Amino acid sequence: QVQLVESGGGLVQAGGSLRLSCAASGSILSINRMAFYRQAPGKQRELVAGITSGGMSNYADSVKGRFTISRDNAKNTVYLQMNSLKPEDTAVYYCHALLGPMDYWGKGTLVTVSS
């Protein structure tokens, strides 16, 4: 069982930055992959960025060059550094963990980018 808690969301002006955190209840070393997804009002949930246990990362085209995902295994935490934020980045951001065949979700944190 893995519990995920996101934090770091909030209101920011366009061009600003935020850093999201996702703290896992246990060691993340056994988690195959962790990721951040987002869901904007009226839209489907989409992958923002993911990182494997080996440190390989991937990003949605819309955030490449602006967002960076990283993990701190000692703190059982994954981070999403978001720079040059745009109004279209406004969404609820969810943390996701894949452990074997099981996947787990956090409750989400709201990011609002004003123009």
PDB file of C-alpha atoms in Angstrom:
ATOM      1  CA  GLN A   1       0.000   0.000   0.000  1.00  0.00           C
ATOM      2  CA  VAL A   2       1.302   3.425  -0.951  1.00  0.00           C
ATOM      3  CA  GLN A   3      -0.173   6.729   0.106  1.00  0.00           C
ATOM      4  CA  LEU A   4       0.689   9.858  -1.839  1.00  0.00           C
ATOM      5  CA  VAL A   5       0.286  13.436  -0.653  1.00  0.00           C
ATOM      6  CA  GLU A   6       0.798  16.368  -2.997  1.00  0.00           C
ATOM      7  CA  SER A   7       1.644  19.880  -1.910  1.00  0.00           C
ATOM      8  CA  GLY A   8       2.895  23.132  -3.386  1.00  0.00           C
ATOM      9  CA  GLY A   9      -0.042  24.196  -5.492  1.00  0.00           C
ATOM     10  CA  GLY A  10      -1.422  27.705  -5.469  1.00  0.00           C
ATOM     11  CA  LEU A  11      -2.070  30.855  -7.435  1.00  0.00           C
ATOM     12  CA  VAL A  12       0.717  32.321  -9.547  1.00  0.00           C
ATOM     13  CA  GLN A  13       0.943  34.868 -12.334  1.00  0.00           C
ATOM     14  CA  ALA A  14       1.859  33.846 -15.844  1.00  0.00           C
ATOM     15  CA  GLY A  15       5.607  33.530 -16.178  1.00  0.00           C
ATOM     16  CA  GLY A  16       6.012  32.544 -12.557  1.00  0.00           C
ATOM     17  CA  SER A  17       7.163  29.320 -10.946  1.00  0.00           C
ATOM     18  CA  LEU A  18       5.888  26.722  -8.524  1.00  0.00           C
ATOM     19  CA  ARG A  19       7.324  23.518  -7.157  1.00  0.00           C
ATOM     20  CA  LEU A  20       5.021  20.623  -6.442  1.00  0.00           C
ATOM     21  CA  SER A  21       5.976  17.858  -4.056  1.00  0.00           C
ATOM     22  CA  CYS A  22       4.629  14.348  -3.766  1.00  0.00           C
ATOM     23  CA  ALA A  23       5.476  12.557  -0.556  1.00  0.00           C
ATOM     24  CA  ALA A  24       5.048   8.793  -0.450  1.00  0.00           C
ATOM     25  CA  SER A  25       4.144   6.964   2.739  1.00  0.00           C
ATOM     26  CA  GLY A  26       6.905   4.426   2.313  1.00  0.00           C
ATOM     27  CA  SER A  27      10.130   3.932   0.453  1.00  0.00           C
ATOM     28  CA  ILE A  28       9.906   4.923  -3.181  1.00  0.00           C
ATOM     29  CA  LEU A  29      12.812   2.704  -4.155  1.00  0.00           C
ATOM     30  CA  SER A  30      10.405  -0.143  -4.889  1.00  0.00           C
ATOM     31  CA  ILE A  31       8.092   2.047  -6.928  1.00  0.00           C
ATOM     32  CA  ASN A  32       8.676   1.454 -10.613  1.00  0.00           C
ATOM     33  CA  ARG A  33       7.594   4.853 -11.754  1.00  0.00           C
ATOM     34  CA  MET A  34       6.182   8.045 -10.321  1.00  0.00           C
ATOM     35  CA  ALA A  35       4.501  10.771 -12.266  1.00  0.00           C
ATOM     36  CA  PHE A  36       2.450  13.916 -12.163  1.00  0.00           C
ATOM     37  CA  TYR A  37      -0.784  14.100 -14.137  1.00  0.00           C
ATOM     38  CA  ARG A  38      -3.122  17.046 -14.433  1.00  0.00           C
ATOM     39  CA  GLN A  39      -6.765  17.604 -15.164  1.00  0.00           C
ATOM     40  CA  ALA A  40      -8.175  20.929 -16.260  1.00  0.00           C
ATOM     41  CA  PRO A  41     -11.905  21.696 -16.004  1.00  0.00           C
ATOM     42  CA  GLY A  42     -13.806  19.901 -18.727  1.00  0.00           C
ATOM     43  CA  LYS A  43     -10.739  18.015 -19.939  1.00  0.00           C
ATOM     44  CA  GLN A  44      -9.343  14.544 -19.522  1.00  0.00           C
ATOM     45  CA  ARG A  45      -6.532  13.785 -17.136  1.00  0.00           C
ATOM     46  CA  GLU A  46      -3.188  13.912 -18.930  1.00  0.00           C
ATOM     47  CA  LEU A  47       0.377  12.954 -18.163  1.00  0.00           C
ATOM     48  CA  VAL A  48       2.633  15.896 -17.342  1.00  0.00           C
ATOM     49  CA  ALA A  49       5.904  14.160 -16.413  1.00  0.00           C
ATOM     50  CA  GLY A  50       7.112  10.814 -15.136  1.00  0.00           C
ATOM     51  CA  ILE A  51      10.292   9.408 -13.675  1.00  0.00           C
ATOM     52  CA  THR A  52      11.361   5.800 -13.283  1.00  0.00           C
ATOM     53  CA  SER A  53      13.158   4.204 -10.371  1.00  0.00           C
ATOM     54  CA  GLY A  54      16.298   4.436 -12.484  1.00  0.00           C
ATOM     55  CA  GLY A  55      15.877   8.158 -12.921  1.00  0.00           C
ATOM     56  CA  MET A  56      14.708   8.232 -16.524  1.00  0.00           C
ATOM     57  CA  SER A  57      12.140  10.930 -17.140  1.00  0.00           C
ATOM     58  CA  ASN A  58       9.634  11.844 -19.810  1.00  0.00           C
ATOM     59  CA  TYR A  59       7.471  14.895 -20.370  1.00  0.00           C
ATOM     60  CA  ALA A  60       4.396  16.018 -22.217  1.00  0.00           C
ATOM     61  CA  ASP A  61       5.327  18.100 -25.240  1.00  0.00           C
ATOM     62  CA  SER A  62       3.442  21.051 -23.794  1.00  0.00           C
ATOM     63  CA  VAL A  63       5.760  21.278 -20.761  1.00  0.00           C
ATOM     64  CA  LYS A  64       9.130  20.287 -22.207  1.00  0.00           C
ATOM     65  CA  GLY A  65      11.768  22.853 -21.404  1.00  0.00           C
ATOM     66  CA  ARG A  66       9.621  24.414 -18.672  1.00  0.00           C
ATOM     67  CA  PHE A  67       8.976  21.625 -16.159  1.00  0.00           C
ATOM     68  CA  THR A  68      11.468  19.320 -14.463  1.00  0.00           C
ATOM     69  CA  ILE A  69      10.643  16.193 -12.499  1.00  0.00           C
ATOM     70  CA  SER A  70      13.061  14.821  -9.927  1.00  0.00           C
ATOM     71  CA  ARG A  71      13.074  12.385  -7.038  1.00  0.00           C
ATOM     72  CA  ASP A  72      14.742  12.272  -3.648  1.00  0.00           C
ATOM     73  CA  ASN A  73      14.793   8.651  -2.572  1.00  0.00           C
ATOM     74  CA  ALA A  74      16.051   9.533   0.907  1.00  0.00           C
ATOM     75  CA  LYS A  75      12.971  11.696   1.480  1.00  0.00           C
ATOM     76  CA  ASN A  76      10.567   9.414  -0.425  1.00  0.00           C
ATOM     77  CA  THR A  77       9.524  12.460  -2.381  1.00  0.00           C
ATOM     78  CA  VAL A  78       9.136  13.408  -6.014  1.00  0.00           C
ATOM     79  CA  TYR A  79       9.198  17.014  -7.156  1.00  0.00           C
ATOM     80  CA  LEU A  80       7.859  18.875 -10.157  1.00  0.00           C
ATOM     81  CA  GLN A  81       9.555  22.201 -10.751  1.00  0.00           C
ATOM     82  CA  MET A  82       7.327  24.310 -12.968  1.00  0.00           C
ATOM     83  CA  ASN A  83       8.777  27.419 -14.588  1.00  0.00           C
ATOM     84  CA  SER A  84       7.410  29.894 -17.133  1.00  0.00           C
ATOM     85  CA  LEU A  85       3.883  28.949 -16.164  1.00  0.00           C
ATOM     86  CA  LYS A  86       1.060  29.707 -18.570  1.00  0.00           C
ATOM     87  CA  PRO A  87      -2.681  30.108 -17.970  1.00  0.00           C
ATOM     88  CA  GLU A  88      -3.203  26.827 -19.829  1.00  0.00           C
ATOM     89  CA  ASP A  89      -1.214  25.062 -17.093  1.00  0.00           C
ATOM     90  CA  THR A  90      -4.127  25.715 -14.731  1.00  0.00           C
ATOM     91  CA  ALA A  91      -5.365  22.357 -13.465  1.00  0.00           C
ATOM     92  CA  VAL A  92      -5.504  19.983 -10.545  1.00  0.00           C
ATOM     93  CA  TYR A  93      -2.188  18.143 -10.448  1.00  0.00           C
ATOM     94  CA  TYR A  94      -2.172  14.549  -9.254  1.00  0.00           C
ATOM     95  CA  CYS A  95       0.703  12.375  -8.158  1.00  0.00           C
ATOM     96  CA  HIS A  96       0.731   8.803  -9.444  1.00  0.00           C
ATOM     97  CA  ALA A  97       2.818   5.796  -8.451  1.00  0.00           C
ATOM     98  CA  LEU A  98       3.176   2.467 -10.229  1.00  0.00           C
ATOM     99  CA  LEU A  99       4.188  -0.443  -8.008  1.00  0.00           C
ATOM    100  CA  GLY A 100       4.134  -3.719  -9.874  1.00  0.00           C
ATOM    101  CA  PRO A 101       0.627  -4.141 -11.252  1.00  0.00           C
ATOM    102  CA  MET A 102      -0.843  -1.649  -8.822  1.00  0.00           C
ATOM    103  CA  ASP A 103      -1.184   2.047  -9.284  1.00  0.00           C
ATOM    104  CA  TYR A 104      -1.892   4.689  -6.689  1.00  0.00           C
ATOM    105  CA  TRP A 105      -3.112   8.282  -6.825  1.00  0.00           C
ATOM    106  CA  GLY A 106      -2.865  11.280  -4.581  1.00  0.00           C
ATOM    107  CA  LYS A 107      -5.842  13.554  -3.981  1.00  0.00           C
ATOM    108  CA  GLY A 108      -4.401  16.377  -6.065  1.00  0.00           C
ATOM    109  CA  THR A 109      -3.299  19.950  -5.623  1.00  0.00           C
ATOM    110  CA  LEU A 110      -4.731  22.919  -7.514  1.00  0.00           C
ATOM    111  CA  VAL A 111      -2.494  25.113  -9.628  1.00  0.00           C
ATOM    112  CA  THR A 112      -4.004  28.331 -10.945  1.00  0.00           C
ATOM    113  CA  VAL A 113      -2.064  30.543 -13.342  1.00  0.00           C
ATOM    114  CA  SER A 114      -3.476  34.009 -13.893  1.00  0.00           C
ATOM    115  CA  SER A 115      -2.870  35.988 -17.073  1.00  0.00           C
TER     116      SER A 115
END
